[in-house]
Short mmCIF file of C-alpha atoms in Angstrom, two decimals:
data_model
loop_
_atom_site.label_atom_id
_atom_site.label_comp_id
_atom_site.label_asym_id
_atom_site.label_seq_id
_atom_site.Cartn_x
_atom_site.Cartn_y
_atom_site.Cartn_z
CA LEU A 1 0.87 18.32 10.80
CA SER A 2 3.21 16.32 8.63
CA PHE A 3 6.91 16.13 8.00
CA ASP A 4 8.98 14.10 5.60
CA ALA A 5 12.59 14.21 4.52
CA GLY A 6 14.42 12.12 2.01
CA ILE A 7 17.52 11.64 -0.01
CA ASP A 8 18.09 10.28 -3.51
CA GLN A 9 21.39 9.00 -4.84
CA SER A 10 22.12 8.12 -8.46
CA ALA A 11 24.93 5.86 -9.63
CA TRP A 12 26.22 3.98 -12.67
CA ARG A 13 25.56 6.86 -15.09
CA ASP A 14 22.07 7.38 -13.64
CA ARG A 15 21.07 3.78 -14.34
CA ILE A 16 20.48 3.22 -10.61
CA LYS A 17 18.69 5.55 -8.22
CA ALA A 18 18.36 4.73 -4.53
CA SER A 19 16.04 6.70 -2.29
CA MET A 20 15.25 6.89 1.41
CA THR A 21 12.43 8.91 2.95
CA GLY A 22 11.37 9.26 6.57
CA PHE A 23 7.91 10.57 7.42
CA ARG A 24 5.68 11.50 10.34
CA VAL A 25 2.07 12.65 10.34
CA ASP A 26 0.32 13.89 13.49
CA VAL A 27 -3.46 14.12 13.29
CA ASP A 28 -5.62 16.12 15.73
CA SER A 29 -8.90 14.34 14.98
CA LEU A 30 -9.70 11.08 13.19
CA THR A 31 -12.91 10.01 11.51
CA ALA A 32 -13.52 6.29 11.13
CA PHE A 33 -16.38 4.20 9.74
CA ASP A 34 -17.60 1.82 12.43
CA SER A 35 -19.56 -1.26 11.39
CA SER A 36 -18.22 -3.32 14.30
CA GLY A 37 -21.21 -2.78 16.59
CA GLY A 38 -19.56 -0.05 18.66
CA ILE A 39 -22.36 2.40 17.82
CA ARG A 40 -25.46 1.63 19.87
CA PRO A 41 -28.81 2.83 18.46
CA GLY A 42 -30.07 3.51 22.01
CA THR A 43 -27.28 5.95 22.82
CA ASP A 44 -26.51 7.34 19.35
CA PRO A 45 -28.22 10.73 18.79
CA PHE A 46 -29.31 9.59 15.32
CA GLY A 47 -30.32 6.04 16.29
CA ARG A 48 -27.56 4.50 14.13
CA SER A 49 -26.01 1.07 14.57
CA LEU A 50 -23.16 1.88 12.16
CA GLY A 51 -21.63 4.93 10.56
CA TYR A 52 -18.87 7.48 10.90
CA VAL A 53 -17.48 8.31 14.34
CA ASN A 54 -15.06 11.03 15.38
CA GLY A 55 -12.25 10.47 17.80
CA SER A 56 -9.07 12.00 19.04
CA GLY A 57 -6.00 12.03 16.84
CA GLY A 58 -3.09 9.79 16.29
CA PHE A 59 0.12 9.49 14.37
CA SER A 60 1.75 7.66 11.52
CA ARG A 61 5.50 7.48 11.13
CA GLY A 62 7.84 5.40 9.09
CA LEU A 63 10.56 4.92 6.55
CA GLU A 64 10.48 4.13 2.84
CA LEU A 65 13.42 2.71 0.90
CA GLY A 66 13.47 2.34 -2.86
CA VAL A 67 15.70 1.39 -5.76
CA ASP A 68 15.02 2.09 -9.43
CA ALA A 69 17.42 0.45 -11.88
CA ARG A 70 17.77 0.31 -15.63
CA PRO A 71 20.56 -2.20 -16.23
CA THR A 72 19.93 -2.25 -20.00
CA SER A 73 17.92 -0.13 -22.41
CA THR A 74 15.22 -2.82 -22.50
CA LEU A 75 15.00 -3.78 -18.81
CA SER A 76 13.83 -1.74 -15.81
CA LEU A 77 13.48 -2.76 -12.17
CA SER A 78 11.79 -0.90 -9.33
CA THR A 79 11.68 -2.07 -5.71
CA SER A 80 10.48 -0.48 -2.49
CA TYR A 81 10.05 -1.28 1.17
CA THR A 82 7.98 0.75 3.63
CA PHE A 83 7.81 0.47 7.41
CA THR A 84 4.80 2.21 8.98
CA ASP A 85 3.92 2.63 12.65
CA ALA A 86 0.40 4.07 12.96
CA GLU A 87 -1.62 4.43 16.17
CA THR A 88 -4.60 6.38 17.45
CA ASN A 89 -4.74 8.36 20.71
CA HIS A 90 -8.18 6.93 21.48
CA ASP A 91 -9.65 3.48 20.93
CA ILE A 92 -12.23 4.65 18.39
CA THR A 93 -13.72 1.37 17.12
CA VAL A 94 -12.43 -1.38 19.45
CA PRO A 95 -12.04 -0.81 23.21
CA GLY A 96 -8.40 -1.08 24.26
CA PHE A 97 -7.10 -1.24 20.68
CA PHE A 98 -5.06 1.68 19.35
CA LYS A 99 -3.61 0.45 16.03
CA VAL A 100 -4.93 2.13 12.90
CA PRO A 101 -7.05 -0.44 11.00
CA ALA A 102 -6.04 -1.56 7.50
CA VAL A 103 -2.49 -0.19 7.68
CA PHE A 104 0.31 -2.61 6.85
CA ARG A 105 3.33 -2.33 9.17
CA HIS A 106 5.59 -3.70 6.43
CA THR A 107 5.05 -3.33 2.68
CA ALA A 108 7.35 -4.42 -0.14
CA THR A 109 6.96 -4.14 -3.90
CA MET A 110 8.90 -5.08 -6.99
CA VAL A 111 8.12 -4.30 -10.64
CA VAL A 112 10.24 -5.63 -13.52
CA THR A 113 9.52 -4.48 -17.08
CA ALA A 114 11.17 -5.94 -20.18
CA ASN A 115 10.80 -4.56 -23.70
CA TRP A 116 11.42 -7.63 -25.84
CA THR A 117 10.85 -5.91 -29.17
CA SER A 118 9.50 -2.53 -30.27
CA ARG A 119 6.02 -4.07 -30.07
CA LEU A 120 6.18 -6.61 -27.23
CA ASP A 121 6.73 -5.87 -23.52
CA THR A 122 6.07 -7.71 -20.28
CA THR A 123 5.80 -6.57 -16.69
CA PHE A 124 6.10 -8.68 -13.54
CA ASP A 125 4.56 -7.14 -10.41
CA LEU A 126 5.09 -8.43 -6.85
CA PHE A 127 3.42 -7.02 -3.71
CA HIS A 128 3.79 -8.09 -0.08
CA GLY A 129 1.79 -6.67 2.82
CA SER A 130 2.34 -7.81 6.40
CA GLU A 131 -0.45 -8.68 8.79
CA HIS A 132 -2.95 -5.90 9.47
CA TYR A 133 -6.04 -5.37 11.59
CA ALA A 134 -9.69 -4.50 11.08
CA ALA A 135 -12.53 -3.83 13.48
CA LEU A 136 -15.25 -6.50 13.33
CA PHE A 137 -18.29 -7.29 15.43
CA ALA A 138 -18.20 -10.82 16.88
CA ALA A 139 -19.63 -12.57 19.95
CA GLY A 140 -21.68 -9.52 20.88
CA ARG A 141 -18.88 -6.92 20.91
CA PRO A 142 -16.42 -5.10 18.65
CA ARG A 143 -13.09 -6.88 18.27
CA ALA A 144 -9.81 -6.33 16.47
CA TYR A 145 -9.36 -9.03 13.86
CA ARG A 146 -5.84 -9.77 12.62
CA PHE A 147 -5.58 -10.55 8.92
CA PRO A 148 -2.44 -12.50 7.98
CA GLY A 149 0.11 -11.01 5.64
CA PHE A 150 -0.05 -11.91 1.98
CA THR A 151 1.94 -11.75 -1.22
CA THR A 152 0.53 -11.37 -4.71
CA ALA A 153 2.23 -11.56 -8.08
CA GLY A 154 1.07 -10.66 -11.54
CA VAL A 155 2.27 -10.64 -15.12
CA ILE A 156 1.13 -8.28 -17.86
CA ALA A 157 2.05 -8.68 -21.53
CA GLY A 158 1.43 -5.93 -24.05
CA TYR A 159 1.60 -6.10 -27.81
CA ARG A 160 1.42 -3.10 -30.16
CA LEU A 161 -0.38 -4.05 -33.41
CA SER A 162 1.72 -1.70 -35.55
CA SER A 163 4.87 0.33 -35.08
CA THR A 164 3.11 3.72 -35.29
CA PRO A 165 3.01 5.80 -32.10
CA ARG A 166 -0.80 5.72 -31.84
CA ALA A 167 -1.15 2.03 -32.58
CA LEU A 168 -3.74 -0.13 -30.92
CA ARG A 169 -2.28 -2.23 -28.09
CA LEU A 170 -3.49 -5.57 -26.80
CA TYR A 171 -2.91 -6.60 -23.18
CA VAL A 172 -3.11 -9.88 -21.31
CA LYS A 173 -2.97 -9.79 -17.52
CA PHE A 174 -2.59 -12.63 -15.03
CA ASP A 175 -3.18 -11.57 -11.45
CA ASN A 176 -2.81 -13.33 -8.13
CA LEU A 177 -0.29 -15.86 -9.37
#
């Protein structure tokens, strides 16, 4: 069962659009892949030590904010921020741990694209994800491991070899700046 509602607002002759969306997802049953050692071959009906497990449900809820702007005909900017709260009803992979693995609580993005000429454009891409968790097997038992947050940036430059619409384009990309 899911629900989301949002609102968009344009301004400055539609050169700026702001958006806000709230969401909630309720799940009756979750399936997770467990490689953390929680599956015991002696008690598993298939003798597995890892694989998919079923558990009770959970929820995910949050808010997303975004702004798209086109201050000039050759420059565009897009930013977003998302807050997500996601938990399970049952500790599927790590005893006593109810957070959904690999879900960032806070996410932010920014993309800036500039068209320098009819042939040359560049894009700057920034991503930030807050700390998140994963289930790992350590010291003889499954544990929740906290990964620190991180930020990545990248630049892409594109060049069209001719001014025809179907021209060959060359790209150069630098990731993880």
